[in-house]
Amino acid sequence: MKKGLVILGIVFVVFGCAQKQETKEIKTEVPFTWKAANIYFLLTDRFNNGDTSNDLNFNRTKETAVLRGFKGGDLKGITQKINEGYFTDLGINAIWMTPIVEQIQDGTDEGTGVTYGFHGYWTRDWTALDPNFGTAKDLKNLVDTAHKNGIRILLDAVINHTGPVTDIDTAWPSDWVRTEPQCTYDNYANTTACTLVKNLPDIRTESNEAVELPPQLVEKWQSEGRYDQEVAELDAFFNRTGYPRAPRFYIMKWLTDYIAEFGIDGYRVDTVKHTEESVWEEFRKECDYAFAEWKKNNKDEVLDGTNFYLVGEVYNYHIQSGRNYDFGDKVVDYFNNSFDALINFNLKYKNNRTLEETYAAYDSILNTKLKGHGTLNYLTSHDDGQPFDKAREKPYETASRLLLAPGASQVYYGDELARTLIVEGTKGDATLRSFMDWDAVQNNTETKKILWHWQRLGKFRSKHPAIGAGRHKMITNVDGYVFSRTYAENDYHDTVIVGLNLSKGEKNIDVSSKFKDGDKLHDAYSGQSAVVTNGKISITSDADIVLLERS
């Protein structure tokens, strides 16, 4: 695979030394850390249609069930919104998109109506982009544009399975995949050595036996005139690594090509617990190698010294589990030589916990059991039928709860608009996947207000790593909830005080634990400035949240 191929509420902030208030302010460029990243997760097909000429491919013309067909979103559409500053205005510093590799050509009907692979998880060819999403040139332009705007790119890695079998899309050879039994999820073996659902062939990731290329790929590559090139690259990969030509290593080679060729910054890894944990240690090694190669060959394009990022989806993993996931008969540590973070399925649950109980617990775990690693919090997602606020009745609370939580944040596309998650006529997770409502962004007054709130919090979060990566300490929960976060890394120091649910109108907050008299602070939420007097700051606004930083 080569580039040239066309492949088918109060927040107070101060920069300075946290240990000595009298120390002169240190002004340095805000460092990026994945531990505090603000990641925007979007379905490539559902975000923005930048090129209507690629909307129909492979004769995908069957009538589908509601929201189960391709809708036109593509790489050009994402790039367009980067150029317009949409992500920058939201404080987004990383974008994760659903898989963009070539999908099965036909649709399936497994009880939910005809469905095409618009979501990207039904792979036909890992070495090619699906033309509905765009071309290699489009991907390169997206990554380059994102990097120029200080935004990192995550792709989505699937090693666990191929796409379903259809009349057009035949099953891969039996030494590559199993088509039964279906997983029962009651122990380790019944979660890994099985198919996730009916008609989703499972890659034999446990096998170390050498296999030949699937005849489907051989025929396809020959017809596209790139068979010899692909085989030569595979030969070079296996000669370099010494790996057996087992199924998982082919896929690792194909996935890491996107790192070495395009300079993507990370992978969100799908269905992690359904594959042997050793696979992810091997994948980590190859991702790091490919990223180092890209940096070596593209020195002028390297953003900084940040390492390649791997975040895993271990379905139903909670941060309280620390490093371990318990299958019942086996406990696995997915952080061991593999993942930087796992997606945290816990934040969406209130369980009668206060925010302080949640934030304090997260802080404790991130600095003990998970020290050196991170977590990725979310409140809504593409396949979670029990989001935090499915009816979208609390968009302001959703923003505060997510964007002020310790750890990295995952904004699901449309969270910032209160995009509906209840669509009439849908079945299953299709209801979570409506097209982005750009008209509401332009013309709906309430949507604009919600978006403004998300923008203020998001930009503040991205500017201050203390929010996601700093140490947490409650100051008071009387007449509002106020806490501090402090982050220090090398010569960089970032201290914040956060207050929520404050009275509207005049607010007098004791900030003496982090600020000294005479410090001038600017409220990024209302635009006001004030001076600390007698250890307190006074801000008058109609909001119950104020965002302050040293003027």
Short mmCIF file of N, CA and C in Angstrom, two decimals, residues 34-41 96 309 311 317-320 341-348 358-359 362-363 366 370 374-381 401-412 415 461 467-468 485:
data_model
loop_
_atom_site.label_atom_id
_atom_site.label_comp_id
_atom_site.label_asym_id
_atom_site.label_seq_id
_atom_site.Cartn_x
_atom_site.Cartn_y
_atom_site.Cartn_z
N TRP A 34 -1.80 12.95 26.10
CA TRP A 34 -2.98 12.13 25.83
C TRP A 34 -3.81 11.93 27.09
N LYS A 35 -3.19 12.05 28.25
CA LYS A 35 -3.92 11.84 29.50
C LYS A 35 -5.01 12.89 29.71
N ALA A 36 -4.87 14.05 29.04
CA ALA A 36 -5.85 15.12 29.19
C ALA A 36 -6.49 15.50 27.86
N ALA A 37 -6.34 14.67 26.85
CA ALA A 37 -6.80 15.02 25.50
C ALA A 37 -8.31 15.24 25.46
N ASN A 38 -8.74 16.07 24.52
CA ASN A 38 -10.16 16.28 24.25
C ASN A 38 -10.43 15.72 22.86
N ILE A 39 -10.92 14.49 22.82
CA ILE A 39 -11.03 13.72 21.57
C ILE A 39 -12.45 13.78 21.04
N TYR A 40 -12.58 14.07 19.76
CA TYR A 40 -13.89 14.11 19.10
C TYR A 40 -14.06 12.82 18.31
N PHE A 41 -15.09 12.06 18.65
CA PHE A 41 -15.35 10.78 17.99
C PHE A 41 -16.52 10.94 17.02
N TRP A 96 -11.05 11.13 16.43
CA TRP A 96 -11.10 9.68 16.19
C TRP A 96 -12.28 9.42 15.25
N TYR A 309 -0.32 6.64 20.30
CA TYR A 309 -1.36 6.42 21.31
C TYR A 309 -2.22 5.22 20.96
N VAL A 311 -5.61 3.34 22.50
CA VAL A 311 -6.69 3.29 23.48
C VAL A 311 -7.61 2.15 23.10
N TYR A 317 -15.58 -2.13 30.56
CA TYR A 317 -14.49 -1.85 31.49
C TYR A 317 -14.81 -0.57 32.27
N HIS A 318 -14.61 -0.61 33.59
CA HIS A 318 -14.79 0.55 34.44
C HIS A 318 -13.43 0.93 35.02
N ILE A 319 -13.17 2.21 35.15
CA ILE A 319 -11.89 2.67 35.67
C ILE A 319 -11.60 2.10 37.06
N GLN A 320 -12.67 1.82 37.82
CA GLN A 320 -12.47 1.25 39.16
C GLN A 320 -11.77 -0.10 39.12
N ALA A 341 -4.41 3.65 27.40
CA ALA A 341 -5.67 3.90 28.11
C ALA A 341 -6.72 2.93 27.61
N LEU A 342 -7.75 2.74 28.42
CA LEU A 342 -8.95 2.02 28.00
C LEU A 342 -10.13 2.97 28.11
N ILE A 343 -11.14 2.75 27.27
CA ILE A 343 -12.35 3.54 27.35
C ILE A 343 -13.08 3.21 28.66
N ASN A 344 -13.47 4.25 29.37
CA ASN A 344 -14.11 4.09 30.67
C ASN A 344 -15.63 4.11 30.51
N PHE A 345 -16.29 3.00 30.80
CA PHE A 345 -17.74 2.88 30.67
C PHE A 345 -18.49 3.33 31.93
N ASN A 346 -17.78 3.95 32.86
CA ASN A 346 -18.36 4.24 34.17
C ASN A 346 -18.95 5.62 34.32
N LEU A 347 -18.40 6.62 33.67
CA LEU A 347 -18.79 8.00 33.95
C LEU A 347 -20.27 8.27 33.69
N LYS A 348 -20.85 7.53 32.75
CA LYS A 348 -22.26 7.78 32.39
C LYS A 348 -23.23 7.40 33.51
N THR A 358 -17.15 10.99 42.35
CA THR A 358 -16.65 10.45 41.09
C THR A 358 -15.26 10.98 40.76
N TYR A 359 -15.10 12.29 40.82
CA TYR A 359 -13.83 12.90 40.45
C TYR A 359 -12.70 12.50 41.41
N TYR A 362 -11.66 8.91 40.61
CA TYR A 362 -10.87 8.85 39.37
C TYR A 362 -9.45 9.34 39.62
N ASP A 363 -9.35 10.46 40.33
CA ASP A 363 -8.02 11.01 40.63
C ASP A 363 -7.17 10.00 41.40
N LEU A 366 -6.16 7.04 38.98
CA LEU A 366 -5.20 7.46 37.95
C LEU A 366 -3.81 7.70 38.52
N LEU A 370 -3.45 3.10 38.10
CA LEU A 370 -3.22 3.41 36.68
C LEU A 370 -2.11 4.43 36.48
N GLY A 374 -3.69 6.12 31.39
CA GLY A 374 -4.81 7.05 31.39
C GLY A 374 -6.13 6.34 31.22
N THR A 375 -7.19 7.15 31.07
CA THR A 375 -8.52 6.62 30.80
C THR A 375 -9.19 7.56 29.81
N LEU A 376 -10.17 7.05 29.08
CA LEU A 376 -10.92 7.87 28.13
C LEU A 376 -12.39 7.82 28.53
N ASN A 377 -12.89 8.95 29.04
CA ASN A 377 -14.27 9.04 29.51
C ASN A 377 -15.22 9.41 28.38
N TYR A 378 -16.45 8.94 28.47
CA TYR A 378 -17.48 9.33 27.52
C TYR A 378 -18.83 9.28 28.22
N LEU A 379 -19.80 9.95 27.60
CA LEU A 379 -21.18 9.89 28.10
C LEU A 379 -22.15 9.38 27.05
N THR A 380 -21.81 9.54 25.77
CA THR A 380 -22.59 8.93 24.69
C THR A 380 -21.63 8.34 23.68
N SER A 381 -22.11 7.35 22.92
CA SER A 381 -21.25 6.69 21.95
C SER A 381 -22.09 6.06 20.86
N ARG A 401 -19.98 17.68 33.16
CA ARG A 401 -19.64 16.39 33.74
C ARG A 401 -18.49 15.73 32.98
N LEU A 402 -18.55 15.79 31.65
CA LEU A 402 -17.54 15.13 30.82
C LEU A 402 -16.25 15.93 30.74
N LEU A 403 -16.35 17.20 30.41
CA LEU A 403 -15.17 17.99 30.08
C LEU A 403 -14.36 18.41 31.30
N LEU A 404 -14.92 18.26 32.49
CA LEU A 404 -14.18 18.58 33.71
C LEU A 404 -13.74 17.34 34.47
N ALA A 405 -13.98 16.17 33.92
CA ALA A 405 -13.60 14.93 34.60
C ALA A 405 -12.10 14.66 34.46
N PRO A 406 -11.48 14.10 35.48
CA PRO A 406 -10.09 13.66 35.35
C PRO A 406 -9.97 12.60 34.25
N GLY A 407 -8.92 12.68 33.45
CA GLY A 407 -8.74 11.76 32.34
C GLY A 407 -9.00 12.46 31.03
N ALA A 408 -8.85 11.72 29.94
CA ALA A 408 -9.17 12.25 28.62
C ALA A 408 -10.67 12.20 28.40
N SER A 409 -11.17 13.06 27.51
CA SER A 409 -12.61 13.13 27.24
C SER A 409 -12.89 12.73 25.79
N GLN A 410 -14.01 12.04 25.60
CA GLN A 410 -14.47 11.66 24.27
C GLN A 410 -15.81 12.35 24.01
N VAL A 411 -15.79 13.35 23.14
CA VAL A 411 -17.02 14.02 22.72
C VAL A 411 -17.55 13.26 21.51
N TYR A 412 -18.72 12.69 21.63
CA TYR A 412 -19.34 11.99 20.51
C TYR A 412 -20.01 13.02 19.61
N ASP A 415 -22.82 15.65 20.44
CA ASP A 415 -23.03 15.92 21.87
C ASP A 415 -23.16 17.42 22.09
N ARG A 461 -10.49 23.41 28.46
CA ARG A 461 -9.89 22.10 28.77
C ARG A 461 -8.63 21.87 27.95
N ILE A 467 -6.82 20.20 33.89
CA ILE A 467 -8.20 19.72 33.98
C ILE A 467 -8.23 18.19 33.88
N GLY A 468 -7.59 17.64 32.88
CA GLY A 468 -7.64 16.20 32.67
C GLY A 468 -6.53 15.42 33.35
N ARG A 485 -7.26 21.60 40.61
CA ARG A 485 -6.43 20.64 39.88
C ARG A 485 -5.06 21.27 39.67
#
